[in-house]
mmCIF file of C-alpha atoms and ligand atoms in Angstrom:
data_model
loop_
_atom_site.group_PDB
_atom_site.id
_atom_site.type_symbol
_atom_site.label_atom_id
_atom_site.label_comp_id
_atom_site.label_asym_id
_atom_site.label_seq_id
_atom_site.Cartn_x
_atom_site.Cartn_y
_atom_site.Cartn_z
ATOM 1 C CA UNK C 28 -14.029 25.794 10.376
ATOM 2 C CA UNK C 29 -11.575 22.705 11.110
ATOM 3 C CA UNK C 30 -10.892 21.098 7.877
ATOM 4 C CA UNK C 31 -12.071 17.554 7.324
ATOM 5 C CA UNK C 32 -10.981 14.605 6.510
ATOM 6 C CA UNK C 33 -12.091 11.092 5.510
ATOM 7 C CA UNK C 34 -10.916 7.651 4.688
ATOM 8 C CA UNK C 35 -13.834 5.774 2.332
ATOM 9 C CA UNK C 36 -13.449 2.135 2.362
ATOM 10 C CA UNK C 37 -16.716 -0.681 2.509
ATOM 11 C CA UNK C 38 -15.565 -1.771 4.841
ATOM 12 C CA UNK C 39 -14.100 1.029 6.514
ATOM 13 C CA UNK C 40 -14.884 0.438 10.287
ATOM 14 C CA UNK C 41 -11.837 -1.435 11.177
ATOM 15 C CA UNK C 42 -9.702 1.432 9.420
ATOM 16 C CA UNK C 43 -6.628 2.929 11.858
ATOM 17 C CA UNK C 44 -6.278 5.917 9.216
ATOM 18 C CA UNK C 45 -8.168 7.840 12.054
ATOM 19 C CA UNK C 46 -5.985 7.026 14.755
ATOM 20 C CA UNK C 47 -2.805 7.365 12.641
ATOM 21 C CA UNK C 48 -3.750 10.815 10.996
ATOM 22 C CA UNK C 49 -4.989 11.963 14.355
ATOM 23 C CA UNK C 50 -1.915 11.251 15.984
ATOM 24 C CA UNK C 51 -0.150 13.154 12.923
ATOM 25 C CA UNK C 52 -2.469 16.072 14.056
ATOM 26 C CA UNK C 53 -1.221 16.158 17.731
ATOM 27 C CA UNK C 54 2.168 15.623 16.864
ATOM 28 C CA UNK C 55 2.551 18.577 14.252
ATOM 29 C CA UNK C 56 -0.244 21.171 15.604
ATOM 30 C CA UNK C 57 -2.355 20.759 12.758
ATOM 31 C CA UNK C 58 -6.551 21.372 13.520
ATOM 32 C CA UNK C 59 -7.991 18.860 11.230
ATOM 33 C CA UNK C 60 -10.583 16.554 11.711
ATOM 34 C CA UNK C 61 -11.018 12.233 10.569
ATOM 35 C CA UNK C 62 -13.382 10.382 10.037
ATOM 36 C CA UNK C 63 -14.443 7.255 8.124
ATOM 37 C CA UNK C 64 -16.917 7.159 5.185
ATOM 38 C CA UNK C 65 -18.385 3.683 4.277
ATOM 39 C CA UNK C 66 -19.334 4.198 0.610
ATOM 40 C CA UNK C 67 -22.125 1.222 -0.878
ATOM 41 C CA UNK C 68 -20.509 -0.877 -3.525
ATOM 42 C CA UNK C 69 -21.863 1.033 -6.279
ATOM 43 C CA UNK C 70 -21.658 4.688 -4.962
ATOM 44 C CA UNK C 71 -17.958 5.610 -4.665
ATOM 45 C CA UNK C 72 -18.498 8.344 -6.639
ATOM 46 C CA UNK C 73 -21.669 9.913 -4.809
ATOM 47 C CA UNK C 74 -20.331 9.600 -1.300
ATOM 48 C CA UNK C 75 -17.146 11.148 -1.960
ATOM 49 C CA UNK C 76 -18.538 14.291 -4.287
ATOM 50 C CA UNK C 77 -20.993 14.991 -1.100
ATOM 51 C CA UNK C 78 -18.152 14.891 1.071
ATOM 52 C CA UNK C 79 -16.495 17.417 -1.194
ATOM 53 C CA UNK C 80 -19.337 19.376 -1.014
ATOM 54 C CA UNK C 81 -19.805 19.658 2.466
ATOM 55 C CA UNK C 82 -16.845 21.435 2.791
ATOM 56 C CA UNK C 83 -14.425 18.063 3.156
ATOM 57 C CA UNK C 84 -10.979 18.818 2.367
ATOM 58 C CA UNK C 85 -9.513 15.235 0.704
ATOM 59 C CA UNK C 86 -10.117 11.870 1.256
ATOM 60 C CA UNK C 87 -7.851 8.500 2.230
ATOM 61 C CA UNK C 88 -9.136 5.893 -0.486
ATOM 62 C CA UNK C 89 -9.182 2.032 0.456
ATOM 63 C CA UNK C 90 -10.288 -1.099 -0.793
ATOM 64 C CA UNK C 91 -12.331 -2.068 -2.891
ATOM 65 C CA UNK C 92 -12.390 1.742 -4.246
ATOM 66 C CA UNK C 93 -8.823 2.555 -5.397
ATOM 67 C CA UNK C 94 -9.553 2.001 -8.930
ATOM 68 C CA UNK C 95 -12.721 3.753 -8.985
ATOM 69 C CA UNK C 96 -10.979 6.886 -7.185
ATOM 70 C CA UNK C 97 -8.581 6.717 -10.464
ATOM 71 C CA UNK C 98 -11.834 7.446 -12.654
ATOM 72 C CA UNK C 99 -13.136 9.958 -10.383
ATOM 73 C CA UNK C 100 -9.877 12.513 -10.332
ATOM 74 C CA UNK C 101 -9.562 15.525 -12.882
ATOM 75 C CA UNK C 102 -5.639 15.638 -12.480
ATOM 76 C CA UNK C 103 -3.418 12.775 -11.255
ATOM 77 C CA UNK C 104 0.397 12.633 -9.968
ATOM 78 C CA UNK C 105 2.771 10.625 -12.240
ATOM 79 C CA UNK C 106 2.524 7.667 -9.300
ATOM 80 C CA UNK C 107 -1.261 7.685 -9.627
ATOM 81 C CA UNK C 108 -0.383 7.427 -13.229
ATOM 82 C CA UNK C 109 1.672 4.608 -12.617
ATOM 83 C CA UNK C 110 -0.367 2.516 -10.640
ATOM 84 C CA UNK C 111 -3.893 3.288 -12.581
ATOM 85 C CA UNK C 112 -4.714 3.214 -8.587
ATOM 86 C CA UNK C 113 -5.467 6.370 -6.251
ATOM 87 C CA UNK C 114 -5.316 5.808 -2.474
ATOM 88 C CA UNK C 115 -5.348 10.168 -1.517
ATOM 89 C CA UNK C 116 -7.655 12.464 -3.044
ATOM 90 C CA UNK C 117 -6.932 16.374 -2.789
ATOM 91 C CA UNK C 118 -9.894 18.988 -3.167
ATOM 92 C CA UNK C 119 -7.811 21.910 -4.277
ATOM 93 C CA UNK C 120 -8.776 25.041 -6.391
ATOM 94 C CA UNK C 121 -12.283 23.295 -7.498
ATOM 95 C CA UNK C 122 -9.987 19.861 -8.826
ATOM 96 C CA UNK C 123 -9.817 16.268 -7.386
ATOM 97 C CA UNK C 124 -6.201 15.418 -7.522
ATOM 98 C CA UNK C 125 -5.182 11.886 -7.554
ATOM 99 C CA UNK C 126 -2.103 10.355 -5.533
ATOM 100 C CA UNK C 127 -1.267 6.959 -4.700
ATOM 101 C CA UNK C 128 0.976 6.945 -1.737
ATOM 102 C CA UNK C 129 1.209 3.345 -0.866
ATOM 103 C CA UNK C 130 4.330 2.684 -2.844
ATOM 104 C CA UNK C 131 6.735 5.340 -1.478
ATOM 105 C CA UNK C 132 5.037 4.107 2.309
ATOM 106 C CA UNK C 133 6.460 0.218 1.622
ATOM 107 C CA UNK C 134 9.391 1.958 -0.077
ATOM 108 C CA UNK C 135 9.970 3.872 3.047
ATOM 109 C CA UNK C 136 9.300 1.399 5.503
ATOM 110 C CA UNK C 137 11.415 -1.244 4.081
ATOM 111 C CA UNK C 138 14.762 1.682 3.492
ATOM 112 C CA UNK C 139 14.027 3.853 6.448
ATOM 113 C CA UNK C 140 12.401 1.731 9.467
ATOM 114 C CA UNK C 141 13.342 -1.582 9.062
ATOM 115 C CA UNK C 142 17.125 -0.558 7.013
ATOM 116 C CA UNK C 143 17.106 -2.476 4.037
ATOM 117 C CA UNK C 144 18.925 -1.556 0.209
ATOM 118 C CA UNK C 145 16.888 -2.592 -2.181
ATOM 119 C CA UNK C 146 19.181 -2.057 -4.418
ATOM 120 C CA UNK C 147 20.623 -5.447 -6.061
ATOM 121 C CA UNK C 148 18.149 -7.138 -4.522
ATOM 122 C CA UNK C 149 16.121 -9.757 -5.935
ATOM 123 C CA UNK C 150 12.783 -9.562 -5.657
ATOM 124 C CA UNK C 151 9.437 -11.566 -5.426
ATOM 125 C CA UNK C 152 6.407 -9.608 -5.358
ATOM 126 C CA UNK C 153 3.215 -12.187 -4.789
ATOM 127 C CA UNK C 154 -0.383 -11.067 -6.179
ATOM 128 C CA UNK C 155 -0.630 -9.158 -9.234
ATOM 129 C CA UNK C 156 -4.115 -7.006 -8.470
ATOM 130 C CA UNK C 157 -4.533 -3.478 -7.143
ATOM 131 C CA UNK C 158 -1.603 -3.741 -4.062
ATOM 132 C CA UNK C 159 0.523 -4.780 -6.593
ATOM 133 C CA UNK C 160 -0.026 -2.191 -9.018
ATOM 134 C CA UNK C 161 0.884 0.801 -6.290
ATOM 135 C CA UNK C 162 3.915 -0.810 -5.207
ATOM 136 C CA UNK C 163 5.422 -1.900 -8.900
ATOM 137 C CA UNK C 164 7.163 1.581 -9.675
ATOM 138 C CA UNK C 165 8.255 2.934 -6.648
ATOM 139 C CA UNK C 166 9.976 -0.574 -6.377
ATOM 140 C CA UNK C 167 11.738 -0.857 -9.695
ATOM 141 C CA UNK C 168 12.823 2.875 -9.021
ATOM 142 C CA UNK C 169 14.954 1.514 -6.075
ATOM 143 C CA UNK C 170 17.076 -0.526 -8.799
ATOM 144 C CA UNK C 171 16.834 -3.869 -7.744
ATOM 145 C CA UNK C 172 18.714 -6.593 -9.136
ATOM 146 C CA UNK C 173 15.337 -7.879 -10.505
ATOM 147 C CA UNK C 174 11.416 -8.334 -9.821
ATOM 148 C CA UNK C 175 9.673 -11.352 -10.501
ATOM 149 C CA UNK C 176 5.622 -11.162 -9.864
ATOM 150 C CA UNK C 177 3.930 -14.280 -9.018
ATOM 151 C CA UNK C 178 0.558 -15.141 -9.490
ATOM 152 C CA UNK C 179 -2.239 -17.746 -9.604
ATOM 153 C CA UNK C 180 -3.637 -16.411 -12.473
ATOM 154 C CA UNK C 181 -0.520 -15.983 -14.464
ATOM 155 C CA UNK C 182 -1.978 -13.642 -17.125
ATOM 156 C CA UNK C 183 -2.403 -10.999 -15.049
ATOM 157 C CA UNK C 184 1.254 -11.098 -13.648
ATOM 158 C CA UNK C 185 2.491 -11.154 -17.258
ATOM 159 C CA UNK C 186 0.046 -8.032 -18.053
ATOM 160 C CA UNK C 187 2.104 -5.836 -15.354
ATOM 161 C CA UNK C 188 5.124 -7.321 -16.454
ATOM 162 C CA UNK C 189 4.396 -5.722 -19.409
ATOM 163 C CA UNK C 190 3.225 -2.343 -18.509
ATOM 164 C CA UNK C 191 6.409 -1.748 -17.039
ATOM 165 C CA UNK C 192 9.080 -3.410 -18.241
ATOM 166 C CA UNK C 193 10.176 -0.068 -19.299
ATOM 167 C CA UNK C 194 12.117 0.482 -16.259
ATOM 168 C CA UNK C 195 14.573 -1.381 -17.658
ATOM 169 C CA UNK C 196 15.060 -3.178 -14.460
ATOM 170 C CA UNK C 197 14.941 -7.498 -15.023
ATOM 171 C CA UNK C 198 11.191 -8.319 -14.700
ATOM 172 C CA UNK C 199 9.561 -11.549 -15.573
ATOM 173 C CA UNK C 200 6.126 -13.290 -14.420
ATOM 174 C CA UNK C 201 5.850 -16.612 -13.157
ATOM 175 C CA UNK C 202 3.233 -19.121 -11.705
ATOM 176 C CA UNK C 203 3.734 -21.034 -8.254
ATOM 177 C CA UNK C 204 4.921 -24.024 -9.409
ATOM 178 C CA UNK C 205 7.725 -22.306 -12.286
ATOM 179 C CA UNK C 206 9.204 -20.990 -8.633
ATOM 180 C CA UNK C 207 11.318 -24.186 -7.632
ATOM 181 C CA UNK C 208 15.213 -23.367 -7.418
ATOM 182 C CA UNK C 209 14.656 -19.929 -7.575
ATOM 183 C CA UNK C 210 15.677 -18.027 -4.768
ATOM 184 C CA UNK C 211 15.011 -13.875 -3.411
ATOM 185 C CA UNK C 212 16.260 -11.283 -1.032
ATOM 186 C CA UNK C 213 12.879 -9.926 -0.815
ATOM 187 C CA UNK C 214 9.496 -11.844 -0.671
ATOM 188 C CA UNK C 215 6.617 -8.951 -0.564
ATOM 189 C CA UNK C 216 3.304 -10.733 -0.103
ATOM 190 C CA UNK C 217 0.745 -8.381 -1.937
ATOM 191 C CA UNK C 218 -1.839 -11.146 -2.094
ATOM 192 C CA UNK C 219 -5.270 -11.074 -0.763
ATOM 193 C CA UNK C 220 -4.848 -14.499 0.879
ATOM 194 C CA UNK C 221 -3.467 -13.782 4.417
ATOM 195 C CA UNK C 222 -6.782 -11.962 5.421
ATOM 196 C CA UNK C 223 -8.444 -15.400 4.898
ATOM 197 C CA UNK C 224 -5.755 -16.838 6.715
ATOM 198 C CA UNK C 225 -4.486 -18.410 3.384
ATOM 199 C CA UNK C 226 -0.893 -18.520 1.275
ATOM 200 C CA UNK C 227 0.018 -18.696 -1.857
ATOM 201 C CA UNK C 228 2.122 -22.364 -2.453
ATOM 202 C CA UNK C 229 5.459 -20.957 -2.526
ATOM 203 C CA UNK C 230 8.620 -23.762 -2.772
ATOM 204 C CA UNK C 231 10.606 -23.997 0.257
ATOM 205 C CA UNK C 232 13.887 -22.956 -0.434
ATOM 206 C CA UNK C 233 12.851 -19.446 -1.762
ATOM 207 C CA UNK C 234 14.180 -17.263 0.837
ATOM 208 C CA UNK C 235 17.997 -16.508 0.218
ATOM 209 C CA UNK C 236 20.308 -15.839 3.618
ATOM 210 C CA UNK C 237 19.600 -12.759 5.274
ATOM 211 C CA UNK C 238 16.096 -12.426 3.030
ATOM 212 C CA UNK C 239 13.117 -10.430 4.073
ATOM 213 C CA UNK C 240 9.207 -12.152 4.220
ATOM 214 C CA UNK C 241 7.135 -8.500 3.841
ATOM 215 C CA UNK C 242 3.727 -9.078 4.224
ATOM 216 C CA UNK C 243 1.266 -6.035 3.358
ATOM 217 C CA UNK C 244 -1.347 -7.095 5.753
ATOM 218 C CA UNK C 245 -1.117 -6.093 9.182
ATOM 219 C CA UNK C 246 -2.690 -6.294 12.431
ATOM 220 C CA UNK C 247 -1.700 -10.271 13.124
ATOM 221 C CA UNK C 248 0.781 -12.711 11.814
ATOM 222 C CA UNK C 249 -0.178 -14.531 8.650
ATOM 223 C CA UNK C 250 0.007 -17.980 7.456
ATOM 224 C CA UNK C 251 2.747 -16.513 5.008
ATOM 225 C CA UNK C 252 4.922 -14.962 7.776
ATOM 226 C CA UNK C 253 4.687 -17.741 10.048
ATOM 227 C CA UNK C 254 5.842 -19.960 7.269
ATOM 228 C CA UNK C 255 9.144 -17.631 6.127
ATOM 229 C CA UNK C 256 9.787 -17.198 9.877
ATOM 230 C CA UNK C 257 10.419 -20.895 10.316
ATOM 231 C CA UNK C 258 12.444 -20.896 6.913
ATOM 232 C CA UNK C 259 14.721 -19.151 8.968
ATOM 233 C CA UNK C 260 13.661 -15.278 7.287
ATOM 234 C CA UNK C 261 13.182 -12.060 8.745
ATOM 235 C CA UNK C 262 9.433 -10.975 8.514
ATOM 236 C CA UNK C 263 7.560 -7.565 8.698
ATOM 237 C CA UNK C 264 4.260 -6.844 8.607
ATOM 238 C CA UNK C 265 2.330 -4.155 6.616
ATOM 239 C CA UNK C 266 1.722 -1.743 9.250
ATOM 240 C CA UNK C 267 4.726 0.719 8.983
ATOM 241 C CA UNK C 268 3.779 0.869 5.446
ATOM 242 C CA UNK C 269 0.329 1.543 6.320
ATOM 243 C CA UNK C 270 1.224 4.368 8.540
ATOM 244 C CA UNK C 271 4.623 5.878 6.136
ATOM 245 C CA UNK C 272 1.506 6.062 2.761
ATOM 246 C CA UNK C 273 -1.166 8.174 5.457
ATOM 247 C CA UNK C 274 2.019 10.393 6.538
ATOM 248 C CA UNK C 275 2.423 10.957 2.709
ATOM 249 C CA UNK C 276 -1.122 11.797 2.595
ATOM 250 C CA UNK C 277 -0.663 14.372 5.826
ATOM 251 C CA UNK C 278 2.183 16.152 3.830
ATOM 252 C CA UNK C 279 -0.064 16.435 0.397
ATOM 253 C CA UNK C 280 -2.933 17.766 2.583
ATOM 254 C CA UNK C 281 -1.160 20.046 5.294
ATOM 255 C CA UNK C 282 2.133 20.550 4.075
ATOM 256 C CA UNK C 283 3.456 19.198 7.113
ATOM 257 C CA UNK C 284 5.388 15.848 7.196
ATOM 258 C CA UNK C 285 4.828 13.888 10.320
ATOM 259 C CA UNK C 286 6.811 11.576 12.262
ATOM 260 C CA UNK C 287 5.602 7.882 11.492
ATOM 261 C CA UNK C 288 8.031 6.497 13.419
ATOM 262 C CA UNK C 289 6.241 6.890 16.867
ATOM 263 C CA UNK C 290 3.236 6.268 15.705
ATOM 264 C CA UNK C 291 4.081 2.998 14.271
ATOM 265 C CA UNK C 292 5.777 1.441 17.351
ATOM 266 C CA UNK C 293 2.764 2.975 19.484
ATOM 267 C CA UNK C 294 -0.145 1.199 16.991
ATOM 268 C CA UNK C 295 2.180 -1.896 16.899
ATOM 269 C CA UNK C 296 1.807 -1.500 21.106
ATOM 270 C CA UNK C 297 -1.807 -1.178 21.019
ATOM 271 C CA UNK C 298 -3.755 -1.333 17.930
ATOM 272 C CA UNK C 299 -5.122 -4.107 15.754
ATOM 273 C CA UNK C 300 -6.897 -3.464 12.917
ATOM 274 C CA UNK C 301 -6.882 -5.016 9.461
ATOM 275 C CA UNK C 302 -8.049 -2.264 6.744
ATOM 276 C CA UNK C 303 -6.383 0.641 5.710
HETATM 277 P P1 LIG A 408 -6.088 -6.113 -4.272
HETATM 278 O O1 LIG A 408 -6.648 -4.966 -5.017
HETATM 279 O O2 LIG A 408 -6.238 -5.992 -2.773
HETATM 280 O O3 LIG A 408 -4.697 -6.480 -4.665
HETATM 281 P P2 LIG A 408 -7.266 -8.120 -5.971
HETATM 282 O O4 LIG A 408 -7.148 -7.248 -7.148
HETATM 283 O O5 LIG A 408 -8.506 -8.914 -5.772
HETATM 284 O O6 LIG A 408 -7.068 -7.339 -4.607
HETATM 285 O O7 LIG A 408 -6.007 -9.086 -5.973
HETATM 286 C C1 LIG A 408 -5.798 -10.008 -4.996
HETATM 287 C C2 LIG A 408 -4.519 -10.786 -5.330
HETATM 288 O O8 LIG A 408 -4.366 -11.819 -4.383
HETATM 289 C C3 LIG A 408 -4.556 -11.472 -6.694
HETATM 290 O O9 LIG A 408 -3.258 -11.462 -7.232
HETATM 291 C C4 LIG A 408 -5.011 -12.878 -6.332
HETATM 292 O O10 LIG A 408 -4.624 -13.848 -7.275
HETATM 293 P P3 LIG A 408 -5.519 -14.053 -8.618
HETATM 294 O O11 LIG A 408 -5.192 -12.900 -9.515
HETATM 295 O O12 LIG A 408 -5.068 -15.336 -9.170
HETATM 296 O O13 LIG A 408 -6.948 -14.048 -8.164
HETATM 297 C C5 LIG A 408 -4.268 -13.071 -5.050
HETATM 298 N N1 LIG A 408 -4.815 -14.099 -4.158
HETATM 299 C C6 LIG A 408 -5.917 -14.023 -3.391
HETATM 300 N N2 LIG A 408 -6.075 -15.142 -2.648
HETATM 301 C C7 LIG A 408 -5.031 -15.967 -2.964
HETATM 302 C C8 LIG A 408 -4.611 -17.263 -2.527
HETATM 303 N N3 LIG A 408 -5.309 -17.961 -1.625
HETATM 304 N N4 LIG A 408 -3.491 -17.780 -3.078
HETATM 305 C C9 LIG A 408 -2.779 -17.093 -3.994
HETATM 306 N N5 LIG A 408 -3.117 -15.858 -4.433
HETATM 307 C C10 LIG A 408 -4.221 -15.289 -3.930
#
């Protein structure tokens, strides 16, 4: 029987995870199948386990679930540690295991596709909920200079802070308004706000020369890239990391590491979507 495959999301129907992990399929000779689950509100748990038991291999977690996912694992990678977030589940040997790919897929897209050193950079991550969280130690393990996490609810921002300042990397939390003067090599939008065609009230003179405007939504420019793009800063969107965190997931599953590369420019040609 093919194995099968499933990303669970509510909603779920505009997901590309299909498309991309298909593509992965073709491209390394692997006979698997994808599809998308939409799981109510309050049945994570109960969709997924009778996936599982009709013979489905592992599952692509998205929002609002990846927290849930977390509870629902019996063993978890040292990133799903880290993040308190799952975004891949594994059925292997009778066990759910827990990953979170989604921060080595931004760390790969920003060092490998679009050629940046994080390194020494300073940093600005925006939104301190669940995107955050999968991105935070991936990121401080590329040594940047610092990391500052802004948020509109500033408590939160200064709970992460403190959950990892262990890294021993400079980390600090600020509001909006404490951002005046301040300036970063990196701006990574990981707010909800852009998919409501919103931004958070960032100063103008935050981008440095040369910075990057990353924002992790995808499928159309936001009101945050359009905004650091006339600022005079590079932008990106969230779609090669959308694509590098499923080719993660192809590897855990099939133990076979895809090319994203194609399959981002070839999405970026004819896709649009705005889930992952
Ligand atoms: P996710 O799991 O997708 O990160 P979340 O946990 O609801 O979703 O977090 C969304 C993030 O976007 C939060 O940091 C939120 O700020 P608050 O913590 O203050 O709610 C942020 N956010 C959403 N809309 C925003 C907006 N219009 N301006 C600024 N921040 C926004």
């Amino acid at each position: 029987m093919t194995d099968r495959y499933a990303v669970v999301g509510n909603p779920v129907a505009h997901s590309l995870s299909p498309e991309i992990h298909a593509a992965f399929a073709r491209q390394t000779g692997q006979q698997i199948e994808y599809g998308k689950l939409l799981a109510p509100l309050d049945a994570f748990n109960s969709t997924v386990a009778q996936f599982r038991d009709a013979g489905g291999k592992g599952v692509n977690v998205t929002v609002p679930f990846k927290f849930a996912a977390f509870k629902f694992c019996d063993q978890w990678t040292s990133a799903a540690i880290d993040a308190q977030a799952v975004n891949t589940l594994d059925f292997r040997d009778g066990k759910i295991v827990g990953h979170n790919t989604d921060g080595a897929g931004l760390i790969t897209d920003l060092e490998r596709n679009l050629q940046l050193s994080i390194r020494d950079m300073r940093v600005l991550i925006m939104g301190a909920g669940g995107a955050t969280c999968g991105i935070m130690q991936p990121l401080l393990d590329a040594h940047p200079e610092s990391v500052v996490i802004a948020n509109r609810t500033l408590e939160k921002a200064i709970k992460l802070v403190a959950r990892f300042k262990k890294s021993g990397i400079k980390l600090s939390a600020t509001s909006y308004d404490m951002l005046a003067g301040a300036q970063f090599d990196l701006v990574i939008n990981a707010t909800s706000a852009g998919l409501r065609d919103e931004m958070p009230p960032l100063p103008d003179g935050v981008f440095a020369d040369g910075a990057l405007a990353y924002d992790m939504v995808y499928g159309r420019p936001t009101p945050f890239m359009d905004f650091a793009r006339t600022r005079g800063a590079q932008t990106a969107d969230g779609l090669g990391m959308l694509v590098e965190q499923a080719a993660e997931a192809f590897w855990i599953w099939r133990g076979v590491r895809p090319e994203a590369r194609p399959v981002i420019a070839h999405l970026r040609a004819h896709a649009s979507g705005s889930e992952n």
